mmCIF file of C-alpha atoms in Angstrom:
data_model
loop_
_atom_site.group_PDB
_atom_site.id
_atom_site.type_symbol
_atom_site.label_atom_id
_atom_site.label_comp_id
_atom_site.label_asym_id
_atom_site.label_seq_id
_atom_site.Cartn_x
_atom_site.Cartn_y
_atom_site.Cartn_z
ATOM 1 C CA UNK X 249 -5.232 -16.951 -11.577
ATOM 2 C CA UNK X 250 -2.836 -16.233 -8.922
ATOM 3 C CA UNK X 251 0.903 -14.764 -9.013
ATOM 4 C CA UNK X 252 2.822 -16.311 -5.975
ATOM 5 C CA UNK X 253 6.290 -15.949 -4.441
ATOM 6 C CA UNK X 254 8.377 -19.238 -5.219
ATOM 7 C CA UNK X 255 9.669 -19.170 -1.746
ATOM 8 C CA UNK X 256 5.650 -20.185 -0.575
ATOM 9 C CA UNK X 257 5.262 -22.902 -3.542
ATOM 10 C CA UNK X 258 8.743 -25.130 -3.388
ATOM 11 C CA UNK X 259 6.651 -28.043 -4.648
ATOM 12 C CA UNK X 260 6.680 -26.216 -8.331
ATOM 13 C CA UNK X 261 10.759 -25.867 -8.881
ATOM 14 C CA UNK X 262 11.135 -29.153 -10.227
ATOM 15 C CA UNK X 263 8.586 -28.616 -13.330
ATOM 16 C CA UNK X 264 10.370 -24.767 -13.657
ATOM 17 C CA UNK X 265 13.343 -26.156 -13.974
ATOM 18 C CA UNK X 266 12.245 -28.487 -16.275
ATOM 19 C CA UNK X 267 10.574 -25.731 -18.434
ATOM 20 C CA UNK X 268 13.367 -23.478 -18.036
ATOM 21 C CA UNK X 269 15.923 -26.305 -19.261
ATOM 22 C CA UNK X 270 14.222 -26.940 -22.216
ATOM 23 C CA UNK X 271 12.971 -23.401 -23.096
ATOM 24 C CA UNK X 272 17.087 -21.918 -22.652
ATOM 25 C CA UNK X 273 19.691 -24.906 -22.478
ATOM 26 C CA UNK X 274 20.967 -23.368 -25.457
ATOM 27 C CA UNK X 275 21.734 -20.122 -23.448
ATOM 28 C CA UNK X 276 23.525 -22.039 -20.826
ATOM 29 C CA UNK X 277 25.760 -24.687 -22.030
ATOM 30 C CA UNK X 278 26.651 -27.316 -19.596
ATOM 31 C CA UNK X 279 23.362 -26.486 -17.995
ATOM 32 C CA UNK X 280 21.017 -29.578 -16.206
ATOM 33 C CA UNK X 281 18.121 -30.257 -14.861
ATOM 34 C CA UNK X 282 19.466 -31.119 -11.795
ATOM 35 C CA UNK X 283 21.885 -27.697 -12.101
ATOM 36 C CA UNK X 284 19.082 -25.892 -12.621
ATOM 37 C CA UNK X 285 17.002 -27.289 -9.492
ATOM 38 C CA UNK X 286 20.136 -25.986 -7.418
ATOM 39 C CA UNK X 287 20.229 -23.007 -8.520
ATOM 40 C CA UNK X 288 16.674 -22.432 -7.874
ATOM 41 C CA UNK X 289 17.380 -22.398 -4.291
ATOM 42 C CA UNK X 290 18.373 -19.037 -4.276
ATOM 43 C CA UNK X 291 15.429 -17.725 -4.992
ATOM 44 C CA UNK X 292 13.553 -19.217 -1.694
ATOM 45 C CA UNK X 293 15.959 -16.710 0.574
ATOM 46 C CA UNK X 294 14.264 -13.271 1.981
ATOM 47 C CA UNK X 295 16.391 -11.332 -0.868
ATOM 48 C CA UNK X 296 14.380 -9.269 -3.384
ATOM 49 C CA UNK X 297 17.423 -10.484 -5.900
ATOM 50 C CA UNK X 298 16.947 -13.095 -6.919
ATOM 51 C CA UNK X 299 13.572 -13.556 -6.483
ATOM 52 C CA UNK X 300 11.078 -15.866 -9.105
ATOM 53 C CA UNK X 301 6.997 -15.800 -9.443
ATOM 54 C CA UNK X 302 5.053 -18.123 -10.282
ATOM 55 C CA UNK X 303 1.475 -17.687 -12.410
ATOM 56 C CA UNK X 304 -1.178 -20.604 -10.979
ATOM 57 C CA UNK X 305 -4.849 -21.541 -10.944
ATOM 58 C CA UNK X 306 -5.744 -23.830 -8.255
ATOM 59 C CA UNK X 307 -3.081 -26.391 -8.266
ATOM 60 C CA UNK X 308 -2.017 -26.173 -11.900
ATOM 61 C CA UNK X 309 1.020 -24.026 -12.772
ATOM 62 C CA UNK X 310 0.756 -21.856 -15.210
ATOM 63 C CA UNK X 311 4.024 -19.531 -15.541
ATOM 64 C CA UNK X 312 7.217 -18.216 -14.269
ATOM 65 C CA UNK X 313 8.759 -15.171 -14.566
ATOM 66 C CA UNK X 314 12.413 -13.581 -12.025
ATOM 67 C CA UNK X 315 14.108 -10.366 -10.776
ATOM 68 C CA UNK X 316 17.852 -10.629 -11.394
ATOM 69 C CA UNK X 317 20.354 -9.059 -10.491
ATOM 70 C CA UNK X 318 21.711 -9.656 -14.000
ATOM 71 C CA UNK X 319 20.904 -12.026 -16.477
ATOM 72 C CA UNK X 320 23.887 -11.206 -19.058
ATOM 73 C CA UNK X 321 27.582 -11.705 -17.920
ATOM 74 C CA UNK X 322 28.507 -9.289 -20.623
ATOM 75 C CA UNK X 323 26.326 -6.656 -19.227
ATOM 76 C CA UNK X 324 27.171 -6.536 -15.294
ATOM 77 C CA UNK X 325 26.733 -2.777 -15.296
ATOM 78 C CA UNK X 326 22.507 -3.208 -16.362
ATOM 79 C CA UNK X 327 20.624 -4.373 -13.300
ATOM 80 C CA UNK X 328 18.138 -5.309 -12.376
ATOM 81 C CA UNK X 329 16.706 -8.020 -14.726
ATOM 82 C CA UNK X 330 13.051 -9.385 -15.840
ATOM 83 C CA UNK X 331 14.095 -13.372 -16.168
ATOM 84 C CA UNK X 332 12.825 -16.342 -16.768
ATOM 85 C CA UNK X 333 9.072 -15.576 -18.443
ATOM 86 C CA UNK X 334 7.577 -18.382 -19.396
ATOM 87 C CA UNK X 335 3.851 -19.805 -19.884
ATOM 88 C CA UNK X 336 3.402 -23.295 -20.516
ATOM 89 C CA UNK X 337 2.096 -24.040 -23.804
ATOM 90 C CA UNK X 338 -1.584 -25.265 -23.164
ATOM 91 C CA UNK X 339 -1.970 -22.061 -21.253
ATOM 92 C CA UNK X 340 -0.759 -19.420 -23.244
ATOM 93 C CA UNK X 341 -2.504 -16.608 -24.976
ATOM 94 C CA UNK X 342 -4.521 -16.287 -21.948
ATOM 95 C CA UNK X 343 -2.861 -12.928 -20.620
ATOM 96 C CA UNK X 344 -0.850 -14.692 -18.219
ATOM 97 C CA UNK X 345 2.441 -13.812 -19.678
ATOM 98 C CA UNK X 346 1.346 -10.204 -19.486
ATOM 99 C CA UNK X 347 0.395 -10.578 -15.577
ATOM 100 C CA UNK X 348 3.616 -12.189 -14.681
ATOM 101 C CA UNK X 349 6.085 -9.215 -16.654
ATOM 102 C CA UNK X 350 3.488 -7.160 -15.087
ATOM 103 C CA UNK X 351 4.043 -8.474 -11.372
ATOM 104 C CA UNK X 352 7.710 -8.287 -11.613
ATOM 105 C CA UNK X 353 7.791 -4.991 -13.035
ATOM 106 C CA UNK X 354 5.250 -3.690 -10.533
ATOM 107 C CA UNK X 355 8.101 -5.272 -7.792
ATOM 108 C CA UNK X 356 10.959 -3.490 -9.018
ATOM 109 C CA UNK X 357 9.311 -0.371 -9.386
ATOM 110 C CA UNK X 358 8.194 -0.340 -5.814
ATOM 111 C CA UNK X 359 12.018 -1.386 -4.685
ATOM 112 C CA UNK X 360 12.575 2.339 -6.407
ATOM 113 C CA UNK X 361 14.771 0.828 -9.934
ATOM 114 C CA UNK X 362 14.585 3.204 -12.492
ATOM 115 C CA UNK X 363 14.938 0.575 -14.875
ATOM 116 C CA UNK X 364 14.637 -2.975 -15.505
ATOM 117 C CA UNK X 365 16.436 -4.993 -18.584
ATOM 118 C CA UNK X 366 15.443 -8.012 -20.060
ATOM 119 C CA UNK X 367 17.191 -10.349 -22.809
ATOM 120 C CA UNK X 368 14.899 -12.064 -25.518
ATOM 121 C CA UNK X 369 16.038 -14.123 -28.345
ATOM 122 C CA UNK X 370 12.629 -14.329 -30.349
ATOM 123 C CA UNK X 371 10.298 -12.093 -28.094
ATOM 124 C CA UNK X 372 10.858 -8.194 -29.002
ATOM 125 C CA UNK X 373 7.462 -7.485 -30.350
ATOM 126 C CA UNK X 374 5.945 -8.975 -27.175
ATOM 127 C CA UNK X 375 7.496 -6.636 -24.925
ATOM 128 C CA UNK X 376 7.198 -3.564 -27.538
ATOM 129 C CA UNK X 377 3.777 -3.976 -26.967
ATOM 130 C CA UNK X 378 4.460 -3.352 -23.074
ATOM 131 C CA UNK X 379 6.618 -0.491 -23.342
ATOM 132 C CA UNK X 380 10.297 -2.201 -23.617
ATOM 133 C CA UNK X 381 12.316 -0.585 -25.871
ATOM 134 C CA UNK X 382 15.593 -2.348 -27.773
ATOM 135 C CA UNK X 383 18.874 -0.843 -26.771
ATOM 136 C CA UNK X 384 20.989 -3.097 -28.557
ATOM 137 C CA UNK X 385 21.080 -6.237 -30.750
ATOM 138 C CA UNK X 386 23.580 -8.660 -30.164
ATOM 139 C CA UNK X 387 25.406 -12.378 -29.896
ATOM 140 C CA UNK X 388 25.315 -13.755 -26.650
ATOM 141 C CA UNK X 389 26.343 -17.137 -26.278
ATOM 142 C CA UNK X 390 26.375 -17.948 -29.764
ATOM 143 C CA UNK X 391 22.542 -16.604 -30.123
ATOM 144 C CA UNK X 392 21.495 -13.425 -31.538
ATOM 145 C CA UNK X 393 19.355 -12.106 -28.495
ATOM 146 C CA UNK X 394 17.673 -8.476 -28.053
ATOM 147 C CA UNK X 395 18.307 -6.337 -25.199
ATOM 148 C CA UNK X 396 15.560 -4.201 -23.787
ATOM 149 C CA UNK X 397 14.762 -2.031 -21.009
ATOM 150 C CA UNK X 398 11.788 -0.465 -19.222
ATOM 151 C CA UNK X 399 11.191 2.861 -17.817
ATOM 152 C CA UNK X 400 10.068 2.632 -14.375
ATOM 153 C CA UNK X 401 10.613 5.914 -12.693
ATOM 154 C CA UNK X 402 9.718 9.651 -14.004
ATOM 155 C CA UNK X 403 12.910 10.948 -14.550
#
């Protein structure tokens, strides 16, 4: 198992944005495919924000997960963002999910954040287990969601 920089495997945004369509269309109405692909190609420039990692083994992808500047248009003043986590099915439960939080968190940290935020509609006790704690419950685009954040600095 390997955690990559998108901007090294191109080949994979196609099947991300696939995944990511149909894991969060419902978070982004008027969303694509196609829309999704585009966007994508910000996160192949030398920025650290946006940037997007991808879990594989050998050839096969495995996961996904981003560094946003922000994720929620109603919270612009939270940054930056954990995005974007996802495992595909026939590969979950394998610790991958865990790596891939891991990795990103592990990348903000060392850019010196203090915090990072994430927004999860059915995934809280996941990312209890990691150390995120809820600040707030809420509607966002239609959805209850639950917003978290992570410690990463000794304050």
């Amino acid at each position: 198992m390997n955690i990559v920089d998108l901007r090294y495997e191109q080949d994979y945004i196609p099947t991300l944005a696939e995944w990511h369509h149909r894991e969060w269309a419902h978070l982004n109405p008027g969303g694509s495919v196609e829309k999704r692909v585009e966007k994508m190609q910000a996160y192949l420039s030398d920025e650290l924000m946006p940037s997007m990692y991808v879990c594989k083994e050998g050839d096969t992808l495995l996961g996904s997960a981003g560094l946003l500047r922000n994720d929620m248009d109603t919270k612009m003043e939270l940054t930056p963002w954990l995005a974007s986590v996802y495992v595909a099915e026939e590969h979950r439960n394998r610790g991958i999910g865990t790596a891939l939080v891991q990795h990103v968190v592990n990348v903000a940290r060392a850019a010196g954040y203090p915090n990072l935020y994430l927004l999860t509609p059915n995934k809280e006790s996941f990312y209890q287990a990691r150390g995120w704690f809820t600040i707030s419950k809420e509607p966002y685009r239609e959805e209850p969601v639950t917003v978290m954040q992570l410690q990463l600095q000794d304050r």
